[in-house]
Amino acid sequence: MKYYSTNGQASPASLEEAVIGGLAGDRGLYMPERIPALDPAVIRSLKDKSFHEIADLVAQAFFGEDMERDALTAIVQDALSFDTPVVPVSDSVYSLELFHGPTLAFKDVGARFMARMLGYFIRRRGIDREVNVLVATSGDTGSAVANGFLGIPHIRVFVLYPAGKVSPIQECQFTTLGQNITALEIDGTFDDCQALVKAAFADDDLNRHMQLTSANSINVARFLPQSFYYFHAWAQLDRLGRAGNLTVCVPSGNFGNLTAGLFAQRMGLPVRHFIAANNRNDVFLEYLQTGLYTPRPSVETLASAMDVGHPSNFARILDLYGHDHAVVRQHISGCRYTDEQIAATVREVCHTHRYLLDPHGACGYQALVDRGLQPGETGLFLETAHPAKFKETVDRITGIPVEIPQKLRAFMQGKKQSVPLGKDFEGFKSYLSTLGLQTNK
Ligand SMILES: *Cc1c(COP(=O)(O)O)cnc(C)c1O
């Protein structure tokens, strides 16, 4: 299968080229030229299958033509080493808990999958020089990517993060690992980090010195596997007899997670409607309401992993619906929550339903409540992170200290190592160039 660029200028790429390259040559995002449909009988049979079996089925449909069957199955099994259970919160609202992976956030799925698929393609191509992964993070991406790629041969990872703007618990998850992982502490915002990564990919000079790629959700190997757990969630709801009339709500930042859900729906998964839940960074909601898309600098909120002012996967959503505003609105609605509303939801759900939300999941839950589900309708929101990842915030809101899972505590014992850099591209470039020259010797 070929992958085309959303900007329409670069020539179509193979899966291998798209995964190794990250962004297309014209700086567009890669889209598969076909979205395979699953037979309705296959969809109905999902309820009798395990997460691995479901993920393997979806993975084979997308990637099966482009790699050996057994290699793909092995990647699926190795990457999905944890469950994504659906848990009831109220009578009609369910939480899809995506935080049972190594760094307690949904990004573990895509990051672990991508690391293994990239490793496979590098081996298949024959290694001449190592591949350098650049990743910008507002917190959770860095930890998931760093841990997903830790120790994978011939890959070096640079995590760019805004100094002082990620929580201490998040920071320790990508600054303490060492080995092939380097944390770059940027004096700027998340958007500055993202801009540096984009500028590096666009820089011919740098690309001659080093093989660069991205592990943000612009990479097809990172965002597409996120469709697996939508199928798995649907299967679990089907088992409960609750999959018939389903609205899915996705707390969104760069919109990779939501886009993966839209792909699942296009493949035949019977989701009636999607909601994109945002914090005060609401350029997508504004687009839904006005048809105008106006990227702007992000503002800081309690749901920091959603503080994105220029969501990269917006281009994929437009492409999926032929740039037709009315069609986008038929499939997705939106909503935004202030920090006060997020806090009120966490508190209310903790006391009334005895379920502890994190600030991101809180946006998702509240959007379903505000939509007003009809009798017989089921709402499913993606609980994208464990509340302990945002311990300072969650403790302050509920007044009850959340217990830190053992996995997280282990990171907090490590020693922080990072390289401080400014937000100017020249400084970043000369840092990378020196390394590129060293590794080519
Ligand atoms: C990354 C992240 C999001 C946003 O996901 P996107 O795919 O970028 O829209 C939401 N919640 C948490 C906890 C995250 O880490």
Short mmCIF file of C-alpha atoms and ligand atoms in Angstrom, two decimals:
data_model
loop_
_atom_site.label_atom_id
_atom_site.label_comp_id
_atom_site.label_asym_id
_atom_site.label_seq_id
_atom_site.Cartn_x
_atom_site.Cartn_y
_atom_site.Cartn_z
CA MET A 1 0.00 0.00 0.00
CA LYS A 2 1.19 3.51 -0.81
CA TYR A 3 1.00 6.53 1.44
CA TYR A 4 0.30 9.97 -0.02
CA SER A 5 1.02 13.37 1.50
CA THR A 6 -1.80 15.63 2.71
CA ASN A 7 0.00 18.47 0.91
CA GLY A 8 -0.24 16.61 -2.40
CA GLN A 9 3.22 17.62 -3.67
CA ALA A 10 5.51 14.75 -2.59
CA SER A 11 5.32 11.48 -4.50
CA PRO A 12 3.58 8.56 -2.74
CA ALA A 13 5.76 6.55 -0.34
CA SER A 14 5.90 2.91 0.72
CA LEU A 15 5.11 2.07 4.35
CA GLU A 16 8.83 1.65 4.99
CA GLU A 17 9.58 5.10 3.56
CA ALA A 18 6.69 6.70 5.45
CA VAL A 19 7.76 5.19 8.78
CA ILE A 20 11.45 5.99 8.38
CA GLY A 21 10.75 9.44 6.91
CA GLY A 22 8.02 10.55 9.35
CA LEU A 23 6.87 13.68 7.54
CA ALA A 24 6.50 13.69 3.73
CA GLY A 25 9.02 15.63 1.62
CA ASP A 26 6.51 18.47 1.12
CA ARG A 27 6.01 18.62 4.93
CA GLY A 28 2.55 17.07 4.63
CA LEU A 29 1.33 14.12 6.70
CA TYR A 30 1.19 10.64 5.20
CA MET A 31 -2.21 9.08 4.61
CA PRO A 32 -2.80 5.48 3.44
CA GLU A 33 -4.18 5.52 -0.10
CA ARG A 34 -6.86 3.02 0.95
CA ILE A 35 -8.58 2.46 4.26
CA PRO A 36 -9.36 -1.26 4.33
CA ALA A 37 -12.92 -2.18 5.33
CA LEU A 38 -13.58 -5.04 7.72
CA ASP A 39 -16.48 -7.34 6.92
CA PRO A 40 -19.52 -6.79 9.23
CA ALA A 41 -19.32 -10.49 10.16
CA VAL A 42 -15.75 -9.94 11.31
CA ILE A 43 -16.85 -6.94 13.39
CA ARG A 44 -19.59 -9.06 15.01
CA SER A 45 -17.04 -11.76 15.85
CA LEU A 46 -14.74 -9.35 17.71
CA LYS A 47 -16.48 -9.97 21.02
CA ASP A 48 -15.05 -13.50 21.10
CA LYS A 49 -11.48 -12.34 20.48
CA SER A 50 -8.61 -11.20 22.71
CA PHE A 51 -6.94 -7.79 22.45
CA HIS A 52 -3.97 -9.39 20.65
CA GLU A 53 -6.23 -11.15 18.17
CA ILE A 54 -8.21 -7.99 17.47
CA ALA A 55 -5.10 -5.85 17.10
CA ASP A 56 -3.50 -8.43 14.83
CA LEU A 57 -6.55 -8.47 12.59
CA VAL A 58 -6.59 -4.67 12.23
CA ALA A 59 -2.79 -4.51 11.83
CA GLN A 60 -2.82 -7.15 9.07
CA ALA A 61 -5.55 -5.20 7.24
CA PHE A 62 -3.41 -2.06 7.21
CA PHE A 63 0.18 -3.27 7.12
CA GLY A 64 -0.14 -6.91 5.97
CA GLU A 65 0.87 -6.23 2.35
CA ASP A 66 4.04 -4.48 3.38
CA MET A 67 5.70 -6.83 5.83
CA GLU A 68 5.97 -10.47 6.75
CA ARG A 69 2.95 -11.81 8.54
CA ASP A 70 4.82 -13.33 11.48
CA ALA A 71 6.96 -10.24 11.99
CA LEU A 72 3.85 -8.09 12.23
CA THR A 73 2.18 -10.48 14.66
CA ALA A 74 5.31 -10.45 16.83
CA ILE A 75 5.34 -6.63 16.84
CA VAL A 76 1.67 -6.53 17.88
CA GLN A 77 2.22 -9.00 20.71
CA ASP A 78 5.36 -7.35 21.98
CA ALA A 79 4.00 -3.81 21.75
CA LEU A 80 0.63 -4.54 23.39
CA SER A 81 1.93 -6.02 26.59
CA PHE A 82 -0.95 -4.65 28.70
CA ASP A 83 -4.73 -4.47 28.67
CA THR A 84 -7.07 -1.60 27.74
CA PRO A 85 -10.17 -2.38 29.80
CA VAL A 86 -13.58 -0.70 29.55
CA VAL A 87 -14.86 0.22 33.02
CA PRO A 88 -18.34 1.58 33.92
CA VAL A 89 -18.41 5.00 35.58
CA SER A 90 -22.17 5.59 35.60
CA ASP A 91 -25.20 3.82 34.07
CA SER A 92 -24.52 4.98 30.56
CA VAL A 93 -20.92 6.23 30.60
CA TYR A 94 -17.89 3.96 30.34
CA SER A 95 -14.19 4.72 30.65
CA LEU A 96 -11.72 3.15 28.22
CA GLU A 97 -8.67 2.94 30.48
CA LEU A 98 -5.63 3.41 28.30
CA PHE A 99 -3.20 3.86 31.16
CA HIS A 100 -2.09 0.34 32.03
CA GLY A 101 1.14 0.52 30.01
CA PRO A 102 4.69 1.20 31.25
CA THR A 103 4.32 5.01 31.47
CA LEU A 104 0.63 4.96 32.41
CA ALA A 105 -0.69 6.83 29.35
CA PHE A 106 -2.32 5.83 26.06
CA LYS A 107 0.73 6.87 24.08
CA ASP A 108 2.51 3.69 25.21
CA VAL A 109 0.54 1.78 22.57
CA GLY A 110 1.62 3.88 19.59
CA ALA A 111 5.15 4.47 20.86
CA ARG A 112 5.90 0.79 21.54
CA PHE A 113 4.40 -0.24 18.22
CA MET A 114 6.30 2.38 16.26
CA ALA A 115 9.64 1.58 17.92
CA ARG A 116 9.34 -2.07 16.92
CA MET A 117 8.09 -1.37 13.40
CA LEU A 118 10.86 1.18 12.79
CA GLY A 119 13.41 -1.30 14.15
CA TYR A 120 12.07 -3.92 11.73
CA PHE A 121 12.35 -1.62 8.70
CA ILE A 122 15.86 -0.47 9.65
CA ARG A 123 16.98 -4.12 9.87
CA ARG A 124 15.25 -4.97 6.60
CA ARG A 125 16.84 -2.04 4.79
CA GLY A 126 20.29 -3.02 6.11
CA ILE A 127 21.88 -0.62 8.53
CA ASP A 128 24.24 1.95 7.11
CA ARG A 129 23.77 4.66 9.72
CA GLU A 130 21.62 5.05 12.77
CA VAL A 131 18.20 6.65 12.70
CA ASN A 132 17.62 9.67 14.93
CA VAL A 133 14.13 10.14 16.30
CA LEU A 134 13.19 13.70 17.23
CA VAL A 135 10.16 14.11 19.44
CA ALA A 136 8.58 17.22 20.91
CA THR A 137 6.63 16.70 24.11
CA SER A 138 4.41 18.56 26.51
CA GLY A 139 4.94 15.65 28.92
CA ASP A 140 3.33 12.37 28.01
CA THR A 141 4.74 11.87 24.51
CA GLY A 142 8.29 12.11 25.77
CA SER A 143 7.84 9.48 28.43
CA ALA A 144 6.00 7.05 26.16
CA VAL A 145 8.43 7.45 23.25
CA ALA A 146 11.55 7.32 25.43
CA ASN A 147 10.37 4.15 27.14
CA GLY A 148 9.01 2.61 23.95
CA PHE A 149 12.35 3.09 22.15
CA LEU A 150 14.68 2.38 25.06
CA GLY A 151 17.38 -0.09 24.03
CA ILE A 152 16.13 -0.58 20.44
CA PRO A 153 19.33 -1.00 18.36
CA HIS A 154 20.39 1.59 15.74
CA ILE A 155 17.87 4.18 16.94
CA ARG A 156 18.72 7.30 18.94
CA VAL A 157 15.97 9.38 20.50
CA PHE A 158 16.02 13.11 21.29
CA VAL A 159 13.16 14.28 23.47
CA LEU A 160 12.56 18.06 23.30
CA TYR A 161 10.54 19.42 26.20
CA PRO A 162 9.67 22.89 27.52
CA ALA A 163 11.76 23.63 30.65
CA GLY A 164 9.63 23.99 33.75
CA LYS A 165 6.38 23.19 31.94
CA VAL A 166 6.09 19.45 32.50
CA SER A 167 5.30 17.90 35.87
CA PRO A 168 8.21 16.45 37.89
CA ILE A 169 6.66 13.00 37.60
CA GLN A 170 6.54 13.28 33.81
CA GLU A 171 10.02 14.74 33.56
CA CYS A 172 11.66 11.84 35.41
CA GLN A 173 10.13 9.37 32.96
CA PHE A 174 12.27 10.56 30.06
CA THR A 175 15.26 12.25 31.71
CA THR A 176 16.42 9.30 33.81
CA LEU A 177 16.75 6.55 31.21
CA GLY A 178 20.14 7.15 29.57
CA GLN A 179 21.27 4.60 26.92
CA ASN A 180 19.93 5.71 23.51
CA ILE A 181 17.65 8.40 25.00
CA THR A 182 18.71 12.09 25.30
CA ALA A 183 16.45 14.70 26.90
CA LEU A 184 16.77 18.27 25.52
CA GLU A 185 15.41 20.86 27.91
CA ILE A 186 14.24 23.79 25.75
CA ASP A 187 13.86 27.30 27.11
CA GLY A 188 10.41 27.83 25.55
CA THR A 189 6.91 26.38 25.17
CA PHE A 190 5.71 23.08 23.71
CA ASP A 191 4.91 24.88 20.47
CA ASP A 192 8.55 26.08 20.33
CA CYS A 193 9.69 22.46 20.74
CA GLN A 194 7.36 21.33 17.97
CA ALA A 195 8.58 24.16 15.72
CA LEU A 196 12.23 23.11 16.29
CA VAL A 197 11.44 19.53 15.30
CA LYS A 198 9.61 20.66 12.17
CA ALA A 199 12.46 23.03 11.24
CA ALA A 200 14.99 20.21 11.63
CA PHE A 201 13.06 18.00 9.21
CA ALA A 202 12.94 20.85 6.71
CA ASP A 203 16.68 21.53 6.91
CA ASP A 204 18.54 19.92 3.98
CA ASP A 205 21.91 20.37 5.57
CA LEU A 206 20.97 18.51 8.72
CA ASN A 207 19.23 15.76 6.78
CA ARG A 208 22.39 15.15 4.77
CA HIS A 209 24.32 14.60 8.00
CA MET A 210 21.75 12.53 9.86
CA GLN A 211 18.81 10.25 9.15
CA LEU A 212 16.04 12.06 11.03
CA THR A 213 12.53 10.91 11.79
CA SER A 214 9.65 11.79 14.06
CA ALA A 215 7.80 9.85 16.73
CA ASN A 216 5.05 12.40 17.20
CA SER A 217 1.63 11.28 16.05
CA ILE A 218 2.49 12.57 12.59
CA ASN A 219 4.21 9.18 12.07
CA VAL A 220 1.81 6.61 10.61
CA ALA A 221 3.37 3.84 12.70
CA ARG A 222 2.50 5.75 15.84
CA PHE A 223 -1.01 7.02 15.19
CA LEU A 224 -2.56 4.14 13.20
CA PRO A 225 -2.04 1.43 15.88
CA GLN A 226 -4.13 3.59 18.17
CA SER A 227 -7.14 2.38 16.20
CA PHE A 228 -6.64 -1.11 17.74
CA TYR A 229 -8.09 -0.20 21.11
CA TYR A 230 -11.22 1.36 19.62
CA PHE A 231 -12.01 -2.09 18.19
CA HIS A 232 -11.12 -3.75 21.48
CA ALA A 233 -13.32 -1.32 23.42
CA TRP A 234 -16.22 -1.92 21.07
CA ALA A 235 -15.79 -5.69 21.52
CA GLN A 236 -15.95 -5.31 25.30
CA LEU A 237 -19.09 -3.14 25.08
CA ASP A 238 -20.64 -5.62 22.66
CA ARG A 239 -20.10 -8.37 25.23
CA LEU A 240 -22.07 -6.23 27.69
CA GLY A 241 -24.79 -5.60 25.09
CA ARG A 242 -23.90 -1.89 25.11
CA ALA A 243 -22.27 -1.36 21.71
CA GLY A 244 -25.43 -0.65 19.72
CA ASN A 245 -25.69 3.10 19.94
CA LEU A 246 -22.27 4.39 20.76
CA THR A 247 -20.81 7.87 21.09
CA VAL A 248 -17.07 8.06 21.67
CA CYS A 249 -15.42 11.06 23.25
CA VAL A 250 -11.68 11.70 22.88
CA PRO A 251 -9.74 14.24 24.98
CA SER A 252 -7.64 15.84 22.25
CA GLY A 253 -4.43 17.79 21.79
CA ASN A 254 -2.68 16.96 18.52
CA PHE A 255 -5.73 14.91 17.47
CA GLY A 256 -3.80 11.71 16.70
CA ASN A 257 -5.96 9.65 19.02
CA LEU A 258 -9.21 11.00 17.60
CA THR A 259 -7.96 10.51 14.03
CA ALA A 260 -7.22 6.85 14.81
CA GLY A 261 -10.83 6.51 16.00
CA LEU A 262 -12.11 8.09 12.80
CA PHE A 263 -10.04 5.56 10.85
CA ALA A 264 -11.58 2.72 12.88
CA GLN A 265 -15.04 4.05 12.03
CA ARG A 266 -14.12 4.26 8.34
CA MET A 267 -12.94 0.64 8.54
CA GLY A 268 -16.44 -0.31 9.62
CA LEU A 269 -16.49 0.04 13.40
CA PRO A 270 -20.07 1.07 14.29
CA VAL A 271 -19.48 4.29 16.22
CA ARG A 272 -22.39 6.69 15.77
CA HIS A 273 -20.65 9.90 16.67
CA PHE A 274 -17.35 11.31 17.94
CA ILE A 275 -16.77 14.18 20.32
CA ALA A 276 -13.45 16.01 20.51
CA ALA A 277 -13.03 17.29 24.07
CA ASN A 278 -10.66 20.22 24.50
CA ASN A 279 -9.41 22.41 27.28
CA ARG A 280 -9.09 26.16 26.63
CA ASN A 281 -6.96 25.39 23.60
CA ASP A 282 -9.99 25.26 21.36
CA VAL A 283 -8.96 25.99 17.76
CA PHE A 284 -10.71 22.81 16.65
CA LEU A 285 -14.00 23.75 18.30
CA GLU A 286 -13.74 27.14 16.67
CA TYR A 287 -13.24 25.43 13.31
CA LEU A 288 -16.36 23.30 13.88
CA GLN A 289 -18.38 26.38 14.76
CA THR A 290 -17.11 28.80 12.12
CA GLY A 291 -15.36 26.81 9.39
CA LEU A 292 -12.25 28.88 10.05
CA TYR A 293 -9.06 27.30 11.35
CA THR A 294 -6.82 29.77 13.17
CA PRO A 295 -3.79 28.16 14.82
CA ARG A 296 -2.43 30.18 17.73
CA PRO A 297 0.03 29.80 20.60
CA SER A 298 -1.11 27.32 23.23
CA VAL A 299 -2.20 28.39 26.71
CA GLU A 300 -1.35 26.43 29.86
CA THR A 301 -4.12 24.41 31.49
CA LEU A 302 -4.57 21.63 34.05
CA ALA A 303 -4.86 19.14 31.17
CA SER A 304 -1.37 19.98 29.94
CA ALA A 305 -0.99 17.17 27.40
CA MET A 306 -3.80 18.87 25.47
CA ASP A 307 -2.16 22.32 25.45
CA VAL A 308 -1.74 22.45 21.69
CA GLY A 309 -2.47 25.54 19.61
CA HIS A 310 -1.85 24.02 16.18
CA PRO A 311 -2.90 20.35 16.21
CA SER A 312 -0.78 18.46 13.70
CA ASN A 313 -3.39 15.84 12.78
CA PHE A 314 -5.95 18.46 11.76
CA ALA A 315 -4.61 18.03 8.22
CA ARG A 316 -5.50 14.33 8.34
CA ILE A 317 -9.05 15.03 9.52
CA LEU A 318 -9.59 17.51 6.69
CA ASP A 319 -8.18 15.04 4.20
CA LEU A 320 -10.38 12.21 5.50
CA TYR A 321 -13.52 14.26 4.89
CA GLY A 322 -12.48 15.92 1.64
CA HIS A 323 -12.01 19.34 3.28
CA ASP A 324 -15.80 19.58 3.63
CA HIS A 325 -16.69 21.46 6.80
CA ALA A 326 -20.27 20.15 6.83
CA VAL A 327 -19.09 16.53 6.61
CA VAL A 328 -16.55 17.03 9.40
CA ARG A 329 -19.38 18.41 11.55
CA GLN A 330 -21.56 15.39 10.81
CA HIS A 331 -18.90 13.09 12.24
CA ILE A 332 -17.40 15.12 15.08
CA SER A 333 -18.69 17.64 17.56
CA GLY A 334 -16.57 19.56 20.01
CA CYS A 335 -16.51 21.17 23.40
CA ARG A 336 -14.09 23.05 25.62
CA TYR A 337 -13.53 23.12 29.36
CA THR A 338 -11.84 25.66 31.61
CA ASP A 339 -9.59 24.62 34.48
CA GLU A 340 -12.44 25.35 36.92
CA GLN A 341 -14.78 23.05 35.01
CA ILE A 342 -12.14 20.32 34.83
CA ALA A 343 -11.58 20.53 38.59
CA ALA A 344 -15.33 20.46 39.29
CA THR A 345 -15.73 17.31 37.17
CA VAL A 346 -12.83 15.47 38.85
CA ARG A 347 -14.27 16.32 42.27
CA GLU A 348 -17.87 15.46 41.39
CA VAL A 349 -17.07 12.11 39.73
CA CYS A 350 -14.74 11.15 42.59
CA HIS A 351 -17.45 11.79 45.18
CA THR A 352 -20.53 10.61 43.30
CA HIS A 353 -19.23 7.66 41.30
CA ARG A 354 -16.08 6.77 43.26
CA TYR A 355 -14.05 6.98 40.06
CA LEU A 356 -10.87 9.03 39.95
CA LEU A 357 -10.44 10.87 36.64
CA ASP A 358 -7.29 12.58 35.49
CA PRO A 359 -7.72 16.14 34.13
CA HIS A 360 -7.74 14.94 30.49
CA GLY A 361 -10.25 12.16 31.02
CA ALA A 362 -12.37 14.68 32.96
CA CYS A 363 -12.87 16.70 29.76
CA GLY A 364 -13.94 13.50 27.99
CA TYR A 365 -16.38 12.44 30.69
CA GLN A 366 -17.96 15.89 31.01
CA ALA A 367 -18.48 16.20 27.26
CA LEU A 368 -20.59 13.04 27.29
CA VAL A 369 -22.65 14.30 30.22
CA ASP A 370 -23.19 17.67 28.56
CA ARG A 371 -24.22 16.03 25.31
CA GLY A 372 -27.10 14.40 27.20
CA LEU A 373 -27.18 10.70 26.28
CA GLN A 374 -30.57 9.28 25.21
CA PRO A 375 -31.96 6.12 26.84
CA GLY A 376 -30.16 3.14 25.32
CA GLU A 377 -27.27 5.27 24.16
CA THR A 378 -23.79 4.46 25.46
CA GLY A 379 -21.05 7.00 26.00
CA LEU A 380 -17.41 5.92 26.01
CA PHE A 381 -14.61 8.33 26.85
CA LEU A 382 -10.92 7.60 26.54
CA GLU A 383 -9.20 7.88 29.91
CA THR A 384 -5.85 8.82 28.43
CA ALA A 385 -3.67 8.84 31.55
CA HIS A 386 -3.53 7.50 35.09
CA PRO A 387 -4.47 10.24 37.60
CA ALA A 388 -1.16 9.71 39.44
CA LYS A 389 0.66 11.18 36.42
CA PHE A 390 -0.93 14.49 37.40
CA LYS A 391 -0.67 13.92 41.12
CA GLU A 392 -0.11 17.55 42.22
CA THR A 393 -3.24 18.68 40.37
CA VAL A 394 -5.46 15.75 41.26
CA ASP A 395 -4.50 15.80 44.97
CA ARG A 396 -5.25 19.51 45.18
CA ILE A 397 -8.67 19.05 43.56
CA THR A 398 -9.90 16.05 45.55
CA GLY A 399 -8.03 16.66 48.80
CA ILE A 400 -7.15 12.95 48.84
CA PRO A 401 -3.60 11.92 47.89
CA VAL A 402 -3.65 9.58 44.91
CA GLU A 403 -1.47 6.55 45.38
CA ILE A 404 1.52 6.38 43.04
CA PRO A 405 1.70 3.04 41.23
CA GLN A 406 4.94 1.10 41.61
CA LYS A 407 5.84 1.56 37.92
CA LEU A 408 5.87 5.32 38.38
CA ARG A 409 7.73 5.25 41.66
CA ALA A 410 10.60 3.38 40.00
CA PHE A 411 11.20 6.30 37.59
CA MET A 412 11.22 8.81 40.44
CA GLN A 413 14.28 7.14 41.94
CA GLY A 414 16.41 7.72 38.82
CA LYS A 415 18.85 10.61 38.30
CA LYS A 416 17.83 13.44 35.94
CA GLN A 417 20.10 13.98 32.91
CA SER A 418 19.23 16.66 30.35
CA VAL A 419 20.88 19.06 27.89
CA PRO A 420 19.61 22.66 28.23
CA LEU A 421 19.11 24.48 24.90
CA GLY A 422 17.52 27.76 23.70
CA LYS A 423 14.50 27.86 21.42
CA ASP A 424 16.44 29.22 18.42
CA PHE A 425 16.92 26.80 15.57
CA GLU A 426 20.58 27.63 14.98
CA GLY A 427 21.59 26.47 18.46
CA PHE A 428 19.60 23.26 18.11
CA LYS A 429 21.03 22.63 14.67
CA SER A 430 24.63 23.08 15.74
CA TYR A 431 24.04 20.73 18.68
CA LEU A 432 22.65 18.04 16.37
CA SER A 433 25.28 18.63 13.66
CA THR A 434 28.12 17.99 16.09
CA LEU A 435 26.54 14.69 17.04
CA GLY A 436 25.82 13.81 13.41
CA LEU A 437 29.47 14.34 12.52
CA GLN A 438 30.59 12.26 15.48
CA THR A 439 28.37 9.32 14.59
CA ASN A 440 29.39 9.38 10.92
CA LYS A 441 33.07 8.98 11.78
C1 LIG B 1 -1.27 13.12 24.34
C2 LIG B 1 -2.38 13.18 25.29
C3 LIG B 1 -3.65 13.63 24.92
C4 LIG B 1 -3.93 14.17 23.53
O1 LIG B 1 -3.82 13.18 22.54
P1 LIG B 1 -3.70 13.58 21.00
O2 LIG B 1 -3.59 12.31 20.25
O3 LIG B 1 -2.48 14.44 20.87
O4 LIG B 1 -4.93 14.36 20.66
C5 LIG B 1 -4.66 13.56 25.84
N1 LIG B 1 -4.44 13.13 27.10
C6 LIG B 1 -3.23 12.71 27.50
C7 LIG B 1 -3.05 12.25 28.90
C8 LIG B 1 -2.17 12.71 26.62
O5 LIG B 1 -0.98 12.29 27.03
#
